[in-house]
Amino acid sequence: MSSSFENSILFANKMDQQDPLNSFRNKFFIPQHEGHDCIYFCGNSLGLQPKNTAVYVNEELQDWARLGVEGHFKPTTGWFGYHELVRESIANVVGALPLEVAVMNHLTVNLHLLLVSFYRPTKDRFKIICEAGAFPSDRYALQSQARFHGFDPNDAIIELEPSKGSDLIAPEDILNAIEDCGDELALVMFGGVHYFTGQVLDMKAITDAAHEVGAYAGFDLAHAVGNLKLELHNWNVDFAAWCSYKYLNGGPGTVGGIFVNERHAKNPYLPRFAGWWGNDPETRFKMPHQFTPVLSADSWQLSNAPILEMAALRASLELFADATMDKLTAKSLDLTSYLLFVIRDVLKYKGKENLISIVTPFEAQLKGCQLSLQFATDGKQIFDSITKSGVISDWREPDQQGRGSGVIRVAPVPLYNSFKDAYRFGQLLNEAI
Ligand SMILES: *Cc1c(COP(=O)(O)O)cnc(C)c1O
């Protein structure tokens, strides 16, 4: 594809015209800069607001005003079963059976609830393998779980470092570490897409390797959900959790979600923390003395659903259902390839090929929309300059090893970003360097 790319507005416009998803941009509010659309490349941090969000949220506000408590059992969108309205669409986004997903709580909370079930260490089998430099919240969750079970996190947690001279963890290092740990290994937990480097992991291979030694495999999908085509069920993943405010456009801090593999979800003996919303809905309101878990991921639910957050998420998931992950990932590949082409073209034109190195192994993996651009010098000045010109992206200070002058993460999102955005980014980068 990239051999036929051109760094021109004519070419970018042509790509936008041919894009079968081009009508979706208009279904979002795009932040403005001096009377023009911003180049919003920050969907990896906070997705944009669908225009339908307010409609869906207002509907529930009005029903609450109109009906009060009766809203729980109004037709179609009754709050008692509101989570059913998002079940199928989120199951499609993550490649799960409907019974394997539940929309509930928030990411770190959900990780803890899942670790209750999937990290039950014994004296002999208590180790966790995860990535070094994981998102702090995930690291705190794992450390506190190890401590909670009476283990020193330094003994229990094996943090895999990137290979020497690289920012990336070599896939074979993960598989070897799992094999080496063998029957001491209780759990493998990784980010499906690394939040900083954008590296996508082979979740199926990791899951297979974990199962081979009798461990569970779970994934934090914060940067994967809505970004990659996931097949959690087919990959036989044990559990996963995600937030819905990044690529899923559910709104700041909105309700997250979980995946629990069918074989665990249907096992009533797997220990889990219980609350009334995880009880079989047939008997939930009879307030039985004894907890009877509904035999699905829903049994990890504790509390009744946050309806306003769910309504916001529903608006966005409807767009995912219309667009389909297949079409989104196909466009994503073209769009990110084009952005990469434009950036390289600008650097070549400036004779500054060494100014930016692309940390993300994008060409090797050809999936996920994020590119992490590491600057040899002047990273912060260039970031400030493009920001002033209307680019919204994300700045990370130089890493702990002090390499480079920091990283700009850019995520062209196939639902609402255009090829013209990628072209204009190149123009502004050109001016900034
Ligand atoms: C965004 C993100 C989080 C945020 O956690 P919350 O509980 O939603 O605040 C956690 N982990 C990773 C990897 C993330 O990217």
Coordinates of C-alpha atoms in Angstrom, one line a residue, residues 6-298:
E6 CA 1.7 10.5 -1.8
N7 CA 2.3 13.3 0.6
S8 CA -0.2 15.7 -0.9
I9 CA -3.6 17.2 0.0
L10 CA -5.1 15.8 -3.3
F11 CA -4.0 12.3 -2.4
A12 CA -5.3 12.6 1.2
N13 CA -8.6 13.9 0.0
K14 CA -8.9 11.0 -2.5
M15 CA -8.3 8.5 0.3
D16 CA -11.0 10.2 2.4
Q17 CA -13.5 10.0 -0.5
Q18 CA -12.8 6.3 -1.0
D19 CA -13.0 5.6 2.8
P20 CA -16.1 3.5 3.4
L21 CA -16.2 4.8 7.0
N22 CA -15.8 8.5 6.1
S23 CA -19.4 9.3 7.3
F24 CA -18.5 8.4 10.9
R25 CA -16.4 11.5 11.5
N26 CA -19.5 13.6 11.3
K27 CA -21.1 11.7 14.1
F28 CA -18.5 13.1 16.6
F29 CA -17.8 16.5 18.0
I30 CA -14.3 17.5 16.9
P31 CA -12.6 20.0 19.2
Q32 CA -11.9 23.3 17.5
H33 CA -8.8 25.4 17.1
E34 CA -9.0 28.9 15.7
G35 CA -12.2 28.1 13.8
H36 CA -10.9 24.7 12.4
D37 CA -11.1 21.1 13.4
C38 CA -8.2 20.2 15.6
I39 CA -6.0 17.3 14.5
Y40 CA -7.2 15.0 17.3
F41 CA -4.7 12.2 17.7
C42 CA -5.4 11.5 21.4
G43 CA -8.1 8.8 21.2
N44 CA -5.7 6.5 23.0
S45 CA -6.2 8.7 26.0
L46 CA -9.7 10.1 25.7
G47 CA -12.0 9.3 22.8
L48 CA -14.1 12.0 21.3
Q49 CA -17.8 12.5 22.1
P50 CA -20.3 11.0 19.7
K51 CA -23.1 13.4 18.9
N52 CA -25.6 10.8 20.0
T53 CA -24.2 10.6 23.6
A54 CA -26.3 13.5 24.9
V55 CA -29.4 12.0 23.3
Y56 CA -29.0 8.7 25.0
V57 CA -28.0 10.2 28.4
N58 CA -30.9 12.7 28.2
E59 CA -33.3 9.9 27.5
E60 CA -32.4 8.3 30.8
L61 CA -32.5 11.7 32.7
Q62 CA -36.0 12.3 31.3
D63 CA -37.2 8.8 32.1
W64 CA -35.9 9.3 35.7
A65 CA -37.7 12.6 35.9
R66 CA -40.9 11.1 34.4
L67 CA -41.0 7.8 36.1
G68 CA -38.8 7.8 39.2
V69 CA -38.2 4.3 40.5
E70 CA -40.5 2.8 37.9
G71 CA -37.8 3.5 35.4
H72 CA -36.2 0.2 36.5
F73 CA -38.9 -1.7 34.7
K74 CA -39.9 0.6 31.8
P75 CA -40.0 -1.2 28.4
T76 CA -36.9 -1.8 26.3
T77 CA -34.5 0.5 28.2
G78 CA -35.5 -0.5 31.8
W79 CA -32.5 0.1 34.2
F80 CA -32.9 -3.4 35.7
G81 CA -31.7 -4.9 32.5
Y82 CA -29.9 -1.9 30.9
H83 CA -26.6 -3.8 30.7
E84 CA -28.2 -6.2 28.3
L85 CA -28.4 -3.3 25.7
V86 CA -24.6 -3.2 25.4
R87 CA -23.8 -6.9 25.9
E88 CA -23.8 -7.9 22.2
S89 CA -22.0 -4.9 20.9
I90 CA -19.2 -5.1 23.4
A91 CA -18.9 -8.9 22.9
N92 CA -18.4 -8.3 19.2
V93 CA -15.8 -5.7 19.9
V94 CA -13.7 -8.0 22.0
G95 CA -14.5 -11.3 20.2
A96 CA -16.3 -12.9 23.1
L97 CA -19.5 -14.9 23.6
P98 CA -22.2 -12.6 25.0
L99 CA -22.1 -14.5 28.3
E100 CA -18.4 -13.8 28.7
V101 CA -18.6 -10.0 29.0
A102 CA -20.0 -7.7 31.6
V103 CA -19.9 -3.9 31.5
M104 CA -19.3 -2.7 35.0
N105 CA -17.1 -0.6 37.3
H106 CA -13.7 0.8 36.2
L107 CA -10.6 -0.8 35.0
T108 CA -8.4 -1.0 38.1
V109 CA -11.4 -2.0 40.2
N110 CA -12.2 -4.8 37.7
L111 CA -8.6 -6.0 37.7
H112 CA -8.8 -6.5 41.4
L113 CA -12.1 -8.3 41.2
L114 CA -10.7 -10.6 38.6
L115 CA -7.5 -11.2 40.5
V116 CA -9.6 -12.4 43.4
S117 CA -10.6 -15.3 41.2
F118 CA -7.5 -15.7 39.1
Y119 CA -4.6 -15.0 41.5
R120 CA -5.0 -17.5 44.3
P121 CA -1.4 -18.2 45.1
T122 CA -0.1 -21.2 47.0
K123 CA 3.3 -21.6 48.7
D124 CA 4.6 -23.4 45.6
R125 CA 2.7 -21.6 42.8
F126 CA 2.6 -17.9 43.5
K127 CA 4.5 -16.1 40.7
I128 CA 3.2 -13.5 38.4
I129 CA 4.8 -12.5 35.1
C130 CA 4.1 -9.0 33.8
E131 CA 5.9 -6.3 31.8
A132 CA 8.5 -4.0 33.4
G133 CA 7.3 -0.4 33.0
A134 CA 3.6 -1.4 33.1
F135 CA 1.0 1.3 33.6
P136 CA 1.4 2.2 37.3
S137 CA -2.1 1.3 38.2
D138 CA -1.7 -2.3 37.0
R139 CA 1.6 -2.5 38.8
Y140 CA 0.1 -1.3 42.1
A141 CA -2.8 -3.7 41.6
L142 CA -0.5 -6.7 41.2
Q143 CA 1.8 -5.6 44.0
S144 CA -1.0 -5.1 46.5
Q145 CA -2.6 -8.5 45.5
A146 CA 0.8 -10.2 46.2
R147 CA 1.0 -8.5 49.6
F148 CA -2.6 -9.2 50.4
H149 CA -1.8 -12.9 50.0
G150 CA 1.3 -12.6 52.2
F151 CA 3.9 -12.5 49.5
D152 CA 6.7 -10.0 49.0
P153 CA 6.0 -8.5 45.6
N154 CA 9.8 -8.6 44.9
D155 CA 9.6 -12.4 45.2
A156 CA 6.2 -12.9 43.6
I157 CA 6.3 -10.6 40.6
I158 CA 8.7 -11.1 37.6
E159 CA 8.8 -8.0 35.5
L160 CA 10.1 -8.6 32.0
E161 CA 12.4 -6.0 30.7
P162 CA 12.7 -5.0 27.1
S163 CA 15.5 -6.6 25.2
K164 CA 18.9 -4.9 25.4
G165 CA 19.1 -1.7 23.3
S166 CA 15.3 -1.8 22.6
D167 CA 12.2 -0.4 24.0
L168 CA 10.2 -3.5 23.2
I169 CA 9.8 -6.9 24.9
A170 CA 10.8 -9.7 22.5
P171 CA 7.9 -12.0 22.1
E172 CA 10.1 -15.1 22.6
D173 CA 11.4 -13.6 25.9
I174 CA 7.8 -13.7 27.3
L175 CA 7.3 -17.3 26.2
N176 CA 10.7 -18.4 27.5
A177 CA 10.1 -16.7 30.9
I178 CA 6.8 -18.5 31.2
E179 CA 8.4 -21.8 30.4
D180 CA 11.3 -21.2 32.8
C181 CA 8.9 -20.2 35.6
G182 CA 7.0 -23.5 35.1
D183 CA 4.9 -24.8 38.0
E184 CA 5.8 -21.8 40.2
L185 CA 3.8 -19.6 37.8
A186 CA 0.3 -18.7 38.9
L187 CA -0.5 -15.9 36.5
V188 CA 0.6 -14.0 33.4
M189 CA -0.8 -10.5 33.1
F190 CA 0.1 -8.1 30.3
G191 CA -1.3 -5.1 28.5
G192 CA -2.5 -6.4 25.2
V193 CA -1.2 -3.2 23.6
H194 CA 1.6 -1.5 25.6
Y195 CA 0.3 2.0 26.6
F196 CA 3.7 3.7 25.9
T197 CA 5.3 1.9 23.0
G198 CA 2.1 0.8 21.2
Q199 CA 3.6 -2.7 20.9
V200 CA 0.9 -5.4 20.3
L201 CA 1.4 -8.7 22.0
D202 CA 0.4 -12.1 20.7
M203 CA -2.2 -12.8 23.3
K204 CA -3.0 -16.3 22.0
A205 CA 0.6 -17.5 22.1
I206 CA 1.0 -16.0 25.6
T207 CA -2.2 -17.7 26.8
D208 CA -1.2 -21.1 25.3
A209 CA 2.2 -20.9 27.0
A210 CA 0.6 -20.0 30.3
H211 CA -1.8 -22.9 30.1
E212 CA 1.0 -25.2 29.2
V213 CA 2.5 -24.7 32.7
G214 CA -0.8 -24.6 34.5
A215 CA -1.1 -20.8 34.9
Y216 CA -3.8 -18.4 34.0
A217 CA -3.4 -15.6 31.4
G218 CA -5.2 -12.3 31.8
F219 CA -4.9 -9.0 29.8
D220 CA -5.3 -5.3 30.4
L221 CA -7.0 -4.2 27.2
A222 CA -7.1 -0.4 28.0
H223 CA -5.2 0.3 24.7
A224 CA -6.5 -2.7 22.8
V225 CA -10.3 -2.5 23.1
G226 CA -11.8 -0.8 20.1
N227 CA -8.3 -0.5 18.5
L228 CA -7.5 -4.1 17.5
K229 CA -9.6 -7.0 16.3
L230 CA -9.7 -9.1 19.4
E231 CA -10.7 -12.7 19.6
L232 CA -10.6 -13.3 23.4
H233 CA -12.8 -16.4 23.2
N234 CA -10.9 -18.1 20.4
W235 CA -7.6 -17.3 21.9
N236 CA -8.8 -19.0 25.1
V237 CA -7.8 -16.1 27.3
D238 CA -8.8 -16.6 30.9
F239 CA -9.8 -13.0 31.8
A240 CA -9.5 -9.4 30.6
A241 CA -10.5 -6.0 31.7
W242 CA -10.7 -2.6 30.0
C243 CA -11.7 1.0 30.3
S244 CA -14.2 2.5 27.9
Y245 CA -13.0 6.1 27.7
K246 CA -10.1 5.6 25.3
Y247 CA -10.8 4.0 22.0
L248 CA -14.4 3.2 23.0
N249 CA -15.4 6.9 23.4
G250 CA -17.6 6.3 26.4
G251 CA -16.7 9.6 28.0
P252 CA -14.3 10.6 30.8
G253 CA -14.1 8.0 33.5
T254 CA -17.0 6.0 32.2
V255 CA -17.9 2.4 33.1
G256 CA -15.4 -0.3 32.1
G257 CA -15.8 -3.9 31.2
I258 CA -14.6 -7.5 31.8
F259 CA -14.2 -10.7 29.9
V260 CA -14.3 -14.0 31.7
N261 CA -13.8 -17.1 29.6
E262 CA -16.9 -19.3 29.4
R263 CA -15.3 -22.2 31.2
H264 CA -14.7 -20.0 34.3
A265 CA -17.9 -18.0 33.9
K266 CA -20.0 -21.2 34.0
N267 CA -18.1 -22.6 37.0
P268 CA -20.1 -21.7 40.1
Y269 CA -17.2 -23.0 42.4
L270 CA -14.6 -20.5 41.2
P271 CA -14.2 -18.1 44.1
R272 CA -15.3 -14.5 43.5
F273 CA -16.4 -11.6 45.5
A274 CA -20.2 -11.4 45.5
G275 CA -22.8 -8.7 45.4
W276 CA -26.5 -8.7 44.6
W277 CA -26.0 -7.7 41.0
G278 CA -24.0 -10.9 40.4
N279 CA -26.9 -13.0 41.7
D280 CA -29.1 -14.9 39.3
P281 CA -31.5 -12.1 38.1
E282 CA -34.5 -14.5 38.5
T283 CA -34.1 -14.4 42.2
R284 CA -32.2 -11.1 42.7
F285 CA -35.2 -9.2 43.9
K286 CA -36.4 -12.0 46.1
M287 CA -33.3 -11.1 48.2
P288 CA -32.3 -14.7 48.8
H289 CA -30.1 -15.4 51.8
Q290 CA -27.7 -17.5 49.7
F291 CA -25.8 -16.0 46.7
T292 CA -26.5 -17.9 43.5
P293 CA -24.1 -16.7 40.9
V294 CA -25.6 -16.2 37.4
L295 CA -23.5 -18.5 35.2
S296 CA -21.9 -15.8 33.1
A297 CA -19.4 -12.9 33.5
D298 CA -22.3 -11.0 35.1

